[in-house]
PDB file of C-alpha atoms in Angstrom:
ATOM      1  CA  MET J  39       0.000   0.000   0.000  1.00  0.00           C
ATOM      2  CA  LYS J  40       1.398   3.305  -1.045  1.00  0.00           C
ATOM      3  CA  ASN J  41      -0.715   5.541   1.189  1.00  0.00           C
ATOM      4  CA  LYS J  42       0.160   5.454   4.916  1.00  0.00           C
ATOM      5  CA  GLN J  43      -3.429   6.169   5.976  1.00  0.00           C
ATOM      6  CA  GLN J  44      -4.741   3.273   3.904  1.00  0.00           C
ATOM      7  CA  ALA J  45      -2.019   0.986   5.254  1.00  0.00           C
ATOM      8  CA  LYS J  46      -2.854   1.884   8.853  1.00  0.00           C
ATOM      9  CA  LYS J  47      -6.573   1.299   8.220  1.00  0.00           C
ATOM     10  CA  PHE J  48      -5.805  -2.065   6.586  1.00  0.00           C
ATOM     11  CA  ILE J  49      -3.543  -3.179   9.450  1.00  0.00           C
ATOM     12  CA  THR J  50      -6.188  -2.294  12.021  1.00  0.00           C
ATOM     13  CA  SER J  51      -8.998  -4.044  10.116  1.00  0.00           C
ATOM     14  CA  PHE J  52      -6.908  -7.119   9.338  1.00  0.00           C
ATOM     15  CA  SER J  53      -5.724  -7.414  12.953  1.00  0.00           C
ATOM     16  CA  VAL J  54      -9.263  -7.148  14.323  1.00  0.00           C
ATOM     17  CA  LEU J  55     -10.498  -9.750  11.822  1.00  0.00           C
ATOM     18  CA  ALA J  56      -7.678 -12.167  12.644  1.00  0.00           C
ATOM     19  CA  ASP J  57      -8.040 -11.689  16.391  1.00  0.00           C
ATOM     20  CA  SER J  58     -11.830 -12.070  16.386  1.00  0.00           C
ATOM     21  CA  ALA J  59     -11.510 -15.331  14.439  1.00  0.00           C
ATOM     22  CA  GLY J  60      -9.093 -16.693  17.047  1.00  0.00           C
ATOM     23  CA  ALA J  61      -5.800 -16.266  15.188  1.00  0.00           C
ATOM     24  CA  ASN J  62      -2.693 -14.652  16.649  1.00  0.00           C
ATOM     25  CA  ALA J  63      -2.977 -11.245  14.967  1.00  0.00           C
ATOM     26  CA  LYS J  64       0.620 -10.207  15.739  1.00  0.00           C
ATOM     27  CA  LYS J  65       2.023 -13.396  14.180  1.00  0.00           C
ATOM     28  CA  ILE J  66      -0.179 -13.090  11.095  1.00  0.00           C
ATOM     29  CA  MET J  67       0.750  -9.425  10.569  1.00  0.00           C
ATOM     30  CA  LYS J  68       4.460 -10.153  11.029  1.00  0.00           C
ATOM     31  CA  ASP J  69       4.278 -13.021   8.500  1.00  0.00           C
ATOM     32  CA  PHE J  70       2.235 -10.883   6.089  1.00  0.00           C
ATOM     33  CA  GLN J  71       4.720  -8.007   6.245  1.00  0.00           C
ATOM     34  CA  LYS J  72       7.637 -10.393   5.715  1.00  0.00           C
ATOM     35  CA  GLN J  73       5.961 -11.891   2.623  1.00  0.00           C
ATOM     36  CA  ALA J  74       4.935  -8.501   1.251  1.00  0.00           C
ATOM     37  CA  LYS J  75       8.512  -7.233   1.420  1.00  0.00           C
ATOM     38  CA  SER J  76       9.961 -10.304  -0.264  1.00  0.00           C
ATOM     39  CA  SER J  77       7.277 -10.911  -2.908  1.00  0.00           C
ATOM     40  CA  LYS J  78       7.952 -10.371  -6.597  1.00  0.00           C
ATOM     41  CA  THR J  79       6.022  -7.620  -8.353  1.00  0.00           C
ATOM     42  CA  SER J  80       4.401 -10.000 -10.859  1.00  0.00           C
ATOM     43  CA  GLN J  81       3.265 -12.416  -8.150  1.00  0.00           C
ATOM     44  CA  THR J  82      -0.505 -12.381  -7.512  1.00  0.00           C
ATOM     45  CA  THR J  83      -0.652 -14.640  -4.443  1.00  0.00           C
ATOM     46  CA  ASN J  84       1.407 -15.362  -1.334  1.00  0.00           C
ATOM     47  CA  LYS J  85       1.988 -18.491   0.710  1.00  0.00           C
ATOM     48  CA  THR J  86      -0.859 -19.365   3.071  1.00  0.00           C
ATOM     49  CA  LEU J  87      -0.488 -17.838   6.532  1.00  0.00           C
ATOM     50  CA  ARG J  88      -1.666 -20.024   9.426  1.00  0.00           C
ATOM     51  CA  SER J  89      -2.383 -19.400  13.096  1.00  0.00           C
ATOM     52  CA  ASN J  90      -4.462 -21.404  15.588  1.00  0.00           C
ATOM     53  CA  GLY J  91      -6.224 -23.449  12.890  1.00  0.00           C
ATOM     54  CA  ILE J  92      -7.077 -20.431  10.737  1.00  0.00           C
ATOM     55  CA  SER J  93      -5.618 -20.041   7.246  1.00  0.00           C
ATOM     56  CA  PHE J  94      -5.240 -16.729   5.434  1.00  0.00           C
ATOM     57  CA  GLN J  95      -4.666 -16.687   1.684  1.00  0.00           C
ATOM     58  CA  ILE J  96      -3.834 -13.329   0.179  1.00  0.00           C
ATOM     59  CA  GLY J  97      -4.252 -12.384  -3.461  1.00  0.00           C
ATOM     60  CA  TYR J  98      -3.419  -9.201  -5.323  1.00  0.00           C
ATOM     61  CA  SER J  99      -4.738  -7.458  -8.385  1.00  0.00           C
ATOM     62  CA  ALA J 100      -3.681  -4.138  -9.853  1.00  0.00           C
ATOM     63  CA  THR J 101      -6.039  -2.223  -7.567  1.00  0.00           C
ATOM     64  CA  THR J 102      -7.290  -4.628  -4.909  1.00  0.00           C
ATOM     65  CA  LEU J 103      -6.011  -6.832  -2.109  1.00  0.00           C
ATOM     66  CA  TYR J 104      -8.043 -10.013  -1.474  1.00  0.00           C
ATOM     67  CA  ILE J 105      -7.939 -11.948   1.792  1.00  0.00           C
ATOM     68  CA  TYR J 106      -9.487 -15.406   1.995  1.00  0.00           C
ATOM     69  CA  MET J 107      -9.862 -16.788   5.488  1.00  0.00           C
ATOM     70  CA  THR J 108     -10.764 -20.376   6.357  1.00  0.00           C
ATOM     71  CA  LYS J 109     -11.116 -22.020   9.747  1.00  0.00           C
ATOM     72  CA  LYS J 110     -10.573 -25.715  10.334  1.00  0.00           C
TER      73      LYS J 110
END
């Protein structure tokens, strides 16, 4: 995310979502940030992030970030 305000809003929303589902929000955010920094620009998906039985799959398009969450 290029805009700091949008990034802050996303981090807050994503953390609340992860925490309310029972995942470790700090771990998920740390893993997400690590993947975002190391991902290639042409890549449209990242490795699945997992915490406490909850999986997060993240996909990208030119204008949108998609988060798919599943609970086992």
